[in-house]
């Protein structure tokens, strides 16, 4: 059993090694609320700074029950540990910010306004603005800029590269951040649109079965011509689908290809089904 008084004593020690041991012990404590700016006899800057190190050692979601209280730390950015806590909150993911942190900040802002605490209000507003700016920069990607980077040829039937491999890889990584996958399913683009399709196939293939589920019939149409750039990459990704619902979608598209009399597409779908069956038998 870890005694919190002993941990706080260690965190407040002048000896660096004792502080480090206290931090490691503190990380083992289940409830972190005792480390949120604790009152302690002869409080020093070391204590709150080390407490901040303990709190920030966990991912934000593990501290979600304490977020409202943790925000109190940034009332005064000059106190020990405030900058560490500020940067910790600044790292919030879009989901965590939208569903937890933003609501807590807004509630604290309301309280600060009622108490006419202008400094606290300013710090909270700065935190909110900084988080939203960071999220916008990291998660909002211009699709045209992605297309510019993954575009790999000038005209049909040529191999004249527009971008270096490094630029194409960079564009693919940026494209993976975009949630709307429709943009990458045989997109039209000025010039030779097929110059995009290899990169788009890489982006689509990086997604999980569940992420691809809403788009699967459109994605299956990519293999209606295995001469298209990216179609083999998609074919191989479809072979490795593990979701049980995929077989129903594949059977549906087999019927569809027959109805529209696209026998080339039908044959490729049959090949896909055979490859999947062989894989199941093999393993």
PDB file of C-alpha atoms in Angstrom:
ATOM      1  CA  UNK A   1       0.000   0.000   0.000  1.00  0.00           C
ATOM      2  CA  UNK A   2       1.316   3.439  -0.960  1.00  0.00           C
ATOM      3  CA  UNK A   3       0.974   6.142   1.712  1.00  0.00           C
ATOM      4  CA  UNK A   4       0.204   9.454   0.066  1.00  0.00           C
ATOM      5  CA  UNK A   5       1.834  11.496   2.855  1.00  0.00           C
ATOM      6  CA  UNK A   6       5.101   9.686   2.299  1.00  0.00           C
ATOM      7  CA  UNK A   7       4.865  10.238  -1.477  1.00  0.00           C
ATOM      8  CA  UNK A   8       4.227  13.966  -1.023  1.00  0.00           C
ATOM      9  CA  UNK A   9       7.158  14.174   1.380  1.00  0.00           C
ATOM     10  CA  UNK A  10       9.389  12.547  -1.248  1.00  0.00           C
ATOM     11  CA  UNK A  11       8.111  14.855  -3.990  1.00  0.00           C
ATOM     12  CA  UNK A  12       8.956  17.823  -1.802  1.00  0.00           C
ATOM     13  CA  UNK A  13      12.433  16.584  -0.940  1.00  0.00           C
ATOM     14  CA  UNK A  14      15.517  18.575  -1.852  1.00  0.00           C
ATOM     15  CA  UNK A  15      17.180  15.344  -2.985  1.00  0.00           C
ATOM     16  CA  UNK A  16      16.661  14.710  -6.720  1.00  0.00           C
ATOM     17  CA  UNK A  17      16.776  10.895  -6.436  1.00  0.00           C
ATOM     18  CA  UNK A  18      14.176  10.968  -3.670  1.00  0.00           C
ATOM     19  CA  UNK A  19      11.936  13.142  -5.884  1.00  0.00           C
ATOM     20  CA  UNK A  20      12.284  10.668  -8.756  1.00  0.00           C
ATOM     21  CA  UNK A  21      11.347   7.754  -6.502  1.00  0.00           C
ATOM     22  CA  UNK A  22       8.354   9.744  -5.271  1.00  0.00           C
ATOM     23  CA  UNK A  23       7.237  10.384  -8.865  1.00  0.00           C
ATOM     24  CA  UNK A  24       7.455   6.671  -9.719  1.00  0.00           C
ATOM     25  CA  UNK A  25       5.479   5.768  -6.586  1.00  0.00           C
ATOM     26  CA  UNK A  26       2.935   8.490  -7.354  1.00  0.00           C
ATOM     27  CA  UNK A  27       2.325   7.038 -10.811  1.00  0.00           C
ATOM     28  CA  UNK A  28       1.171   3.819  -9.123  1.00  0.00           C
ATOM     29  CA  UNK A  29      -1.557   5.589  -7.143  1.00  0.00           C
ATOM     30  CA  UNK A  30      -4.949   4.849  -8.677  1.00  0.00           C
ATOM     31  CA  UNK A  31      -6.600   8.206  -7.952  1.00  0.00           C
ATOM     32  CA  UNK A  32      -4.642  11.206  -9.147  1.00  0.00           C
ATOM     33  CA  UNK A  33      -6.873  13.855  -7.550  1.00  0.00           C
ATOM     34  CA  UNK A  34      -4.537  13.988  -4.540  1.00  0.00           C
ATOM     35  CA  UNK A  35      -1.823  15.390  -6.831  1.00  0.00           C
ATOM     36  CA  UNK A  36      -3.853  18.363  -8.099  1.00  0.00           C
ATOM     37  CA  UNK A  37      -2.114  21.307  -6.389  1.00  0.00           C
ATOM     38  CA  UNK A  38      -2.116  19.586  -2.970  1.00  0.00           C
ATOM     39  CA  UNK A  39      -1.948  21.623   0.222  1.00  0.00           C
ATOM     40  CA  UNK A  40       1.187  20.613   2.066  1.00  0.00           C
ATOM     41  CA  UNK A  41       3.085  22.014   5.013  1.00  0.00           C
ATOM     42  CA  UNK A  42       6.042  24.120   3.839  1.00  0.00           C
ATOM     43  CA  UNK A  43       4.897  23.797   0.216  1.00  0.00           C
ATOM     44  CA  UNK A  44       7.682  24.389  -2.286  1.00  0.00           C
ATOM     45  CA  UNK A  45       7.787  24.769  -6.062  1.00  0.00           C
ATOM     46  CA  UNK A  46       9.224  21.264  -6.292  1.00  0.00           C
ATOM     47  CA  UNK A  47       6.066  19.674  -4.932  1.00  0.00           C
ATOM     48  CA  UNK A  48       3.600  21.044  -7.497  1.00  0.00           C
ATOM     49  CA  UNK A  49       6.049  20.585 -10.371  1.00  0.00           C
ATOM     50  CA  UNK A  50       6.532  16.914  -9.467  1.00  0.00           C
ATOM     51  CA  UNK A  51       2.791  16.480  -8.994  1.00  0.00           C
ATOM     52  CA  UNK A  52       2.309  17.888 -12.498  1.00  0.00           C
ATOM     53  CA  UNK A  53       4.797  15.298 -13.806  1.00  0.00           C
ATOM     54  CA  UNK A  54       2.720  12.519 -12.226  1.00  0.00           C
ATOM     55  CA  UNK A  55      -0.558  13.816 -13.665  1.00  0.00           C
ATOM     56  CA  UNK A  56       0.860  14.313 -17.167  1.00  0.00           C
ATOM     57  CA  UNK A  57       2.336  10.796 -17.195  1.00  0.00           C
ATOM     58  CA  UNK A  58      -1.129   9.435 -17.993  1.00  0.00           C
ATOM     59  CA  UNK A  59      -3.022   9.921 -21.219  1.00  0.00           C
ATOM     60  CA  UNK A  60      -5.716  12.584 -20.980  1.00  0.00           C
ATOM     61  CA  UNK A  61      -8.538  10.069 -21.173  1.00  0.00           C
ATOM     62  CA  UNK A  62      -7.284   8.366 -18.000  1.00  0.00           C
ATOM     63  CA  UNK A  63      -7.616  11.717 -16.211  1.00  0.00           C
ATOM     64  CA  UNK A  64     -11.012  12.614 -17.679  1.00  0.00           C
ATOM     65  CA  UNK A  65     -12.716  12.481 -14.259  1.00  0.00           C
ATOM     66  CA  UNK A  66     -10.275  15.097 -12.959  1.00  0.00           C
ATOM     67  CA  UNK A  67     -10.151  17.500 -15.924  1.00  0.00           C
ATOM     68  CA  UNK A  68     -12.464  20.054 -14.327  1.00  0.00           C
ATOM     69  CA  UNK A  69     -10.227  20.292 -11.231  1.00  0.00           C
ATOM     70  CA  UNK A  70      -6.994  20.169 -13.236  1.00  0.00           C
ATOM     71  CA  UNK A  71      -8.060  23.327 -15.093  1.00  0.00           C
ATOM     72  CA  UNK A  72      -7.712  25.233 -11.815  1.00  0.00           C
ATOM     73  CA  UNK A  73      -3.963  24.827 -12.228  1.00  0.00           C
ATOM     74  CA  UNK A  74      -3.817  27.386 -15.021  1.00  0.00           C
ATOM     75  CA  UNK A  75      -5.466  30.166 -13.024  1.00  0.00           C
ATOM     76  CA  UNK A  76      -1.966  31.561 -12.644  1.00  0.00           C
ATOM     77  CA  UNK A  77       0.566  30.523 -15.291  1.00  0.00           C
ATOM     78  CA  UNK A  78       3.388  31.559 -12.968  1.00  0.00           C
ATOM     79  CA  UNK A  79       2.747  28.830 -10.398  1.00  0.00           C
ATOM     80  CA  UNK A  80       4.899  25.722 -10.486  1.00  0.00           C
ATOM     81  CA  UNK A  81       3.597  23.052 -12.885  1.00  0.00           C
ATOM     82  CA  UNK A  82       1.126  25.360 -14.690  1.00  0.00           C
ATOM     83  CA  UNK A  83       3.016  25.338 -17.987  1.00  0.00           C
ATOM     84  CA  UNK A  84       3.328  21.546 -17.885  1.00  0.00           C
ATOM     85  CA  UNK A  85      -0.409  21.181 -17.255  1.00  0.00           C
ATOM     86  CA  UNK A  86      -1.224  23.721 -19.984  1.00  0.00           C
ATOM     87  CA  UNK A  87       0.832  21.790 -22.573  1.00  0.00           C
ATOM     88  CA  UNK A  88      -0.705  18.530 -21.355  1.00  0.00           C
ATOM     89  CA  UNK A  89      -4.221  19.848 -22.013  1.00  0.00           C
ATOM     90  CA  UNK A  90      -3.059  21.381 -25.275  1.00  0.00           C
ATOM     91  CA  UNK A  91      -2.284  17.863 -26.586  1.00  0.00           C
ATOM     92  CA  UNK A  92      -5.971  16.834 -26.515  1.00  0.00           C
ATOM     93  CA  UNK A  93      -7.259  14.827 -29.458  1.00  0.00           C
ATOM     94  CA  UNK A  94     -10.212  16.274 -31.432  1.00  0.00           C
ATOM     95  CA  UNK A  95     -12.585  13.716 -29.880  1.00  0.00           C
ATOM     96  CA  UNK A  96     -11.426  14.323 -26.305  1.00  0.00           C
ATOM     97  CA  UNK A  97     -11.500  18.091 -26.769  1.00  0.00           C
ATOM     98  CA  UNK A  98     -14.985  18.147 -28.283  1.00  0.00           C
ATOM     99  CA  UNK A  99     -16.632  15.726 -25.875  1.00  0.00           C
ATOM    100  CA  UNK A 100     -14.874  16.395 -22.561  1.00  0.00           C
ATOM    101  CA  UNK A 101     -12.293  19.154 -22.362  1.00  0.00           C
ATOM    102  CA  UNK A 102     -14.194  21.874 -24.222  1.00  0.00           C
ATOM    103  CA  UNK A 103     -17.254  21.451 -21.996  1.00  0.00           C
ATOM    104  CA  UNK A 104     -15.108  21.724 -18.860  1.00  0.00           C
ATOM    105  CA  UNK A 105     -13.335  24.825 -20.190  1.00  0.00           C
ATOM    106  CA  UNK A 106     -16.650  26.490 -21.029  1.00  0.00           C
ATOM    107  CA  UNK A 107     -17.979  25.768 -17.554  1.00  0.00           C
ATOM    108  CA  UNK A 108     -14.814  27.156 -15.970  1.00  0.00           C
ATOM    109  CA  UNK A 109     -15.049  30.227 -18.199  1.00  0.00           C
ATOM    110  CA  UNK A 110     -18.562  30.835 -16.966  1.00  0.00           C
ATOM    111  CA  UNK A 111     -17.402  30.584 -13.349  1.00  0.00           C
ATOM    112  CA  UNK A 112     -14.407  32.846 -13.965  1.00  0.00           C
ATOM    113  CA  UNK A 113     -16.690  35.408 -15.583  1.00  0.00           C
ATOM    114  CA  UNK A 114     -19.065  35.389 -12.606  1.00  0.00           C
ATOM    115  CA  UNK A 115     -16.119  35.832 -10.252  1.00  0.00           C
ATOM    116  CA  UNK A 116     -14.651  38.516 -12.529  1.00  0.00           C
ATOM    117  CA  UNK A 117     -11.380  36.599 -12.668  1.00  0.00           C
ATOM    118  CA  UNK A 118     -10.007  38.154 -15.850  1.00  0.00           C
ATOM    119  CA  UNK A 119      -6.627  36.408 -15.717  1.00  0.00           C
ATOM    120  CA  UNK A 120      -8.190  32.953 -15.385  1.00  0.00           C
ATOM    121  CA  UNK A 121     -10.674  33.764 -18.177  1.00  0.00           C
ATOM    122  CA  UNK A 122      -7.812  34.839 -20.423  1.00  0.00           C
ATOM    123  CA  UNK A 123      -5.812  31.686 -19.713  1.00  0.00           C
ATOM    124  CA  UNK A 124      -8.822  29.460 -20.410  1.00  0.00           C
ATOM    125  CA  UNK A 125      -9.635  31.314 -23.641  1.00  0.00           C
ATOM    126  CA  UNK A 126      -5.995  31.061 -24.751  1.00  0.00           C
ATOM    127  CA  UNK A 127      -6.019  27.329 -24.067  1.00  0.00           C
ATOM    128  CA  UNK A 128      -9.189  26.823 -26.098  1.00  0.00           C
ATOM    129  CA  UNK A 129      -7.860  28.880 -29.007  1.00  0.00           C
ATOM    130  CA  UNK A 130      -4.483  27.131 -28.958  1.00  0.00           C
ATOM    131  CA  UNK A 131      -6.099  23.671 -28.958  1.00  0.00           C
ATOM    132  CA  UNK A 132      -8.425  24.516 -31.853  1.00  0.00           C
ATOM    133  CA  UNK A 133      -5.559  26.038 -33.843  1.00  0.00           C
ATOM    134  CA  UNK A 134      -3.436  22.935 -33.267  1.00  0.00           C
ATOM    135  CA  UNK A 135      -6.260  20.589 -34.240  1.00  0.00           C
ATOM    136  CA  UNK A 136      -7.007  22.582 -37.393  1.00  0.00           C
ATOM    137  CA  UNK A 137      -3.375  22.424 -38.457  1.00  0.00           C
ATOM    138  CA  UNK A 138      -2.992  18.707 -37.700  1.00  0.00           C
ATOM    139  CA  UNK A 139      -6.331  17.248 -38.754  1.00  0.00           C
ATOM    140  CA  UNK A 140      -7.727  19.455 -41.496  1.00  0.00           C
ATOM    141  CA  UNK A 141      -6.067  18.593 -44.766  1.00  0.00           C
ATOM    142  CA  UNK A 142      -6.675  20.265 -48.127  1.00  0.00           C
ATOM    143  CA  UNK A 143      -7.656  17.489 -50.556  1.00  0.00           C
ATOM    144  CA  UNK A 144      -6.279  19.426 -53.531  1.00  0.00           C
ATOM    145  CA  UNK A 145      -2.886  19.679 -51.844  1.00  0.00           C
ATOM    146  CA  UNK A 146      -2.954  15.926 -51.182  1.00  0.00           C
ATOM    147  CA  UNK A 147      -3.803  15.256 -54.837  1.00  0.00           C
ATOM    148  CA  UNK A 148      -0.971  17.530 -55.959  1.00  0.00           C
ATOM    149  CA  UNK A 149       1.488  15.494 -53.891  1.00  0.00           C
ATOM    150  CA  UNK A 150       0.334  11.978 -54.840  1.00  0.00           C
ATOM    151  CA  UNK A 151      -0.054  12.776 -58.562  1.00  0.00           C
ATOM    152  CA  UNK A 152       2.566  10.606 -60.280  1.00  0.00           C
ATOM    153  CA  UNK A 153       2.305  11.077 -64.066  1.00  0.00           C
ATOM    154  CA  UNK A 154       1.513  13.733 -66.654  1.00  0.00           C
ATOM    155  CA  UNK A 155      -0.540  11.970 -69.303  1.00  0.00           C
ATOM    156  CA  UNK A 156      -2.044   8.541 -69.936  1.00  0.00           C
ATOM    157  CA  UNK A 157       0.383   5.827 -71.045  1.00  0.00           C
ATOM    158  CA  UNK A 158       3.463   7.714 -69.844  1.00  0.00           C
ATOM    159  CA  UNK A 159       5.729   7.188 -66.882  1.00  0.00           C
ATOM    160  CA  UNK A 160       6.879  10.798 -66.541  1.00  0.00           C
ATOM    161  CA  UNK A 161       6.823  11.465 -62.802  1.00  0.00           C
ATOM    162  CA  UNK A 162       5.632  14.785 -61.471  1.00  0.00           C
ATOM    163  CA  UNK A 163       6.621  14.172 -57.842  1.00  0.00           C
ATOM    164  CA  UNK A 164       9.474  12.415 -56.084  1.00  0.00           C
ATOM    165  CA  UNK A 165       8.730   9.221 -54.166  1.00  0.00           C
ATOM    166  CA  UNK A 166       9.256  11.138 -50.933  1.00  0.00           C
ATOM    167  CA  UNK A 167       6.601  13.718 -51.904  1.00  0.00           C
ATOM    168  CA  UNK A 168       4.134  11.000 -52.912  1.00  0.00           C
ATOM    169  CA  UNK A 169       4.655   9.170 -49.597  1.00  0.00           C
ATOM    170  CA  UNK A 170       4.144  12.455 -47.749  1.00  0.00           C
ATOM    171  CA  UNK A 171       0.914  13.072 -49.666  1.00  0.00           C
ATOM    172  CA  UNK A 172      -0.336   9.572 -48.861  1.00  0.00           C
ATOM    173  CA  UNK A 173       0.329  10.103 -45.148  1.00  0.00           C
ATOM    174  CA  UNK A 174      -1.556  13.412 -45.229  1.00  0.00           C
ATOM    175  CA  UNK A 175      -4.405  11.784 -47.150  1.00  0.00           C
ATOM    176  CA  UNK A 176      -4.795   9.157 -44.429  1.00  0.00           C
ATOM    177  CA  UNK A 177      -5.972  11.937 -42.096  1.00  0.00           C
ATOM    178  CA  UNK A 178      -9.008  12.667 -44.270  1.00  0.00           C
ATOM    179  CA  UNK A 179     -12.108  10.878 -42.997  1.00  0.00           C
ATOM    180  CA  UNK A 180     -14.273  11.150 -46.120  1.00  0.00           C
ATOM    181  CA  UNK A 181     -13.006   8.224 -48.205  1.00  0.00           C
ATOM    182  CA  UNK A 182     -15.255   9.034 -51.184  1.00  0.00           C
ATOM    183  CA  UNK A 183     -12.561  11.506 -52.239  1.00  0.00           C
ATOM    184  CA  UNK A 184     -10.132   8.630 -52.945  1.00  0.00           C
ATOM    185  CA  UNK A 185     -12.404   6.283 -54.909  1.00  0.00           C
ATOM    186  CA  UNK A 186     -11.418   6.761 -58.572  1.00  0.00           C
ATOM    187  CA  UNK A 187     -11.365  10.571 -58.229  1.00  0.00           C
ATOM    188  CA  UNK A 188     -11.628  12.903 -61.216  1.00  0.00           C
ATOM    189  CA  UNK A 189      -8.854  15.455 -61.502  1.00  0.00           C
ATOM    190  CA  UNK A 190      -7.591  17.952 -64.041  1.00  0.00           C
ATOM    191  CA  UNK A 191      -5.141  16.378 -66.467  1.00  0.00           C
ATOM    192  CA  UNK A 192      -4.747  12.626 -66.048  1.00  0.00           C
ATOM    193  CA  UNK A 193      -6.912  11.546 -63.121  1.00  0.00           C
ATOM    194  CA  UNK A 194      -5.389   8.045 -63.207  1.00  0.00           C
ATOM    195  CA  UNK A 195      -2.152   9.593 -62.009  1.00  0.00           C
ATOM    196  CA  UNK A 196      -3.809   9.803 -58.593  1.00  0.00           C
ATOM    197  CA  UNK A 197      -5.199   6.319 -58.356  1.00  0.00           C
ATOM    198  CA  UNK A 198      -2.097   4.494 -57.097  1.00  0.00           C
ATOM    199  CA  UNK A 199      -1.794   6.890 -54.166  1.00  0.00           C
ATOM    200  CA  UNK A 200      -5.527   6.764 -53.502  1.00  0.00           C
ATOM    201  CA  UNK A 201      -5.390   2.956 -53.426  1.00  0.00           C
ATOM    202  CA  UNK A 202      -2.626   3.102 -50.818  1.00  0.00           C
ATOM    203  CA  UNK A 203      -4.730   5.433 -48.669  1.00  0.00           C
ATOM    204  CA  UNK A 204      -7.843   3.252 -48.950  1.00  0.00           C
ATOM    205  CA  UNK A 205      -5.867   0.075 -48.250  1.00  0.00           C
ATOM    206  CA  UNK A 206      -4.538   1.533 -45.009  1.00  0.00           C
ATOM    207  CA  UNK A 207      -8.049   1.680 -43.534  1.00  0.00           C
ATOM    208  CA  UNK A 208      -9.653  -0.961 -41.336  1.00  0.00           C
ATOM    209  CA  UNK A 209     -12.506  -3.188 -42.474  1.00  0.00           C
ATOM    210  CA  UNK A 210     -15.014  -1.135 -40.464  1.00  0.00           C
ATOM    211  CA  UNK A 211     -13.719   2.158 -41.858  1.00  0.00           C
ATOM    212  CA  UNK A 212     -14.168   0.833 -45.403  1.00  0.00           C
ATOM    213  CA  UNK A 213     -17.610  -0.678 -44.771  1.00  0.00           C
ATOM    214  CA  UNK A 214     -19.731   2.355 -45.826  1.00  0.00           C
ATOM    215  CA  UNK A 215     -17.824   2.550 -49.133  1.00  0.00           C
ATOM    216  CA  UNK A 216     -17.286  -1.129 -49.923  1.00  0.00           C
ATOM    217  CA  UNK A 217     -19.511  -1.412 -53.028  1.00  0.00           C
ATOM    218  CA  UNK A 218     -17.823   1.614 -54.584  1.00  0.00           C
ATOM    219  CA  UNK A 219     -14.419   0.211 -53.680  1.00  0.00           C
ATOM    220  CA  UNK A 220     -15.267  -3.145 -55.251  1.00  0.00           C
ATOM    221  CA  UNK A 221     -15.902  -1.327 -58.529  1.00  0.00           C
ATOM    222  CA  UNK A 222     -12.236  -0.296 -58.574  1.00  0.00           C
ATOM    223  CA  UNK A 223     -11.349  -3.862 -59.583  1.00  0.00           C
ATOM    224  CA  UNK A 224     -13.717  -3.792 -62.572  1.00  0.00           C
ATOM    225  CA  UNK A 225     -10.538  -3.224 -64.606  1.00  0.00           C
ATOM    226  CA  UNK A 226      -7.283  -4.563 -63.173  1.00  0.00           C
ATOM    227  CA  UNK A 227      -5.325  -2.468 -65.657  1.00  0.00           C
ATOM    228  CA  UNK A 228      -6.263   0.683 -63.771  1.00  0.00           C
ATOM    229  CA  UNK A 229      -3.562   2.134 -61.494  1.00  0.00           C
ATOM    230  CA  UNK A 230      -4.124   1.025 -57.905  1.00  0.00           C
ATOM    231  CA  UNK A 231      -6.574  -1.743 -58.788  1.00  0.00           C
ATOM    232  CA  UNK A 232      -4.131  -4.549 -57.850  1.00  0.00           C
ATOM    233  CA  UNK A 233      -3.445  -2.847 -54.505  1.00  0.00           C
ATOM    234  CA  UNK A 234      -7.198  -2.739 -53.841  1.00  0.00           C
ATOM    235  CA  UNK A 235      -7.616  -6.347 -55.010  1.00  0.00           C
ATOM    236  CA  UNK A 236      -4.993  -7.514 -52.505  1.00  0.00           C
ATOM    237  CA  UNK A 237      -6.617  -5.493 -49.715  1.00  0.00           C
ATOM    238  CA  UNK A 238     -10.003  -7.075 -50.500  1.00  0.00           C
ATOM    239  CA  UNK A 239      -8.460 -10.547 -50.405  1.00  0.00           C
ATOM    240  CA  UNK A 240      -7.440  -9.865 -46.809  1.00  0.00           C
ATOM    241  CA  UNK A 241     -10.830  -8.622 -45.582  1.00  0.00           C
ATOM    242  CA  UNK A 242     -11.745 -10.427 -42.349  1.00  0.00           C
ATOM    243  CA  UNK A 243     -15.176  -8.947 -41.604  1.00  0.00           C
ATOM    244  CA  UNK A 244     -17.951 -11.522 -41.996  1.00  0.00           C
ATOM    245  CA  UNK A 245     -20.260  -9.054 -43.730  1.00  0.00           C
ATOM    246  CA  UNK A 246     -17.836  -8.698 -46.639  1.00  0.00           C
ATOM    247  CA  UNK A 247     -18.913 -11.977 -48.286  1.00  0.00           C
ATOM    248  CA  UNK A 248     -22.498 -10.710 -48.522  1.00  0.00           C
ATOM    249  CA  UNK A 249     -21.297  -7.533 -50.236  1.00  0.00           C
ATOM    250  CA  UNK A 250     -19.122  -9.536 -52.606  1.00  0.00           C
ATOM    251  CA  UNK A 251     -22.021 -11.808 -53.545  1.00  0.00           C
ATOM    252  CA  UNK A 252     -24.214  -8.755 -54.110  1.00  0.00           C
ATOM    253  CA  UNK A 253     -21.655  -7.264 -56.515  1.00  0.00           C
ATOM    254  CA  UNK A 254     -21.368 -10.596 -58.349  1.00  0.00           C
ATOM    255  CA  UNK A 255     -25.104 -10.449 -59.027  1.00  0.00           C
ATOM    256  CA  UNK A 256     -24.889  -6.762 -59.949  1.00  0.00           C
ATOM    257  CA  UNK A 257     -22.086  -7.301 -62.487  1.00  0.00           C
ATOM    258  CA  UNK A 258     -24.168  -9.999 -64.186  1.00  0.00           C
ATOM    259  CA  UNK A 259     -27.255  -7.815 -64.287  1.00  0.00           C
ATOM    260  CA  UNK A 260     -25.374  -4.965 -65.978  1.00  0.00           C
ATOM    261  CA  UNK A 261     -23.662  -7.505 -68.262  1.00  0.00           C
ATOM    262  CA  UNK A 262     -20.152  -6.478 -67.215  1.00  0.00           C
ATOM    263  CA  UNK A 263     -18.535  -9.886 -67.545  1.00  0.00           C
ATOM    264  CA  UNK A 264     -14.983  -8.605 -67.171  1.00  0.00           C
ATOM    265  CA  UNK A 265     -15.938  -7.173 -63.780  1.00  0.00           C
ATOM    266  CA  UNK A 266     -17.765 -10.414 -62.926  1.00  0.00           C
ATOM    267  CA  UNK A 267     -14.664 -12.481 -63.753  1.00  0.00           C
ATOM    268  CA  UNK A 268     -12.459 -10.291 -61.549  1.00  0.00           C
ATOM    269  CA  UNK A 269     -14.941 -10.681 -58.694  1.00  0.00           C
ATOM    270  CA  UNK A 270     -14.898 -14.465 -59.188  1.00  0.00           C
ATOM    271  CA  UNK A 271     -11.097 -14.359 -59.041  1.00  0.00           C
ATOM    272  CA  UNK A 272     -11.329 -12.354 -55.832  1.00  0.00           C
ATOM    273  CA  UNK A 273     -13.667 -14.928 -54.296  1.00  0.00           C
ATOM    274  CA  UNK A 274     -11.291 -17.756 -55.296  1.00  0.00           C
ATOM    275  CA  UNK A 275      -8.293 -15.953 -53.825  1.00  0.00           C
ATOM    276  CA  UNK A 276     -10.146 -15.438 -50.568  1.00  0.00           C
ATOM    277  CA  UNK A 277     -11.213 -19.096 -50.416  1.00  0.00           C
ATOM    278  CA  UNK A 278      -7.652 -20.250 -51.110  1.00  0.00           C
ATOM    279  CA  UNK A 279      -6.397 -18.021 -48.315  1.00  0.00           C
ATOM    280  CA  UNK A 280      -8.923 -19.470 -45.880  1.00  0.00           C
ATOM    281  CA  UNK A 281      -7.990 -23.055 -46.874  1.00  0.00           C
ATOM    282  CA  UNK A 282      -4.277 -22.262 -46.618  1.00  0.00           C
ATOM    283  CA  UNK A 283      -4.577 -20.933 -43.085  1.00  0.00           C
TER     284      UNK A 283
END
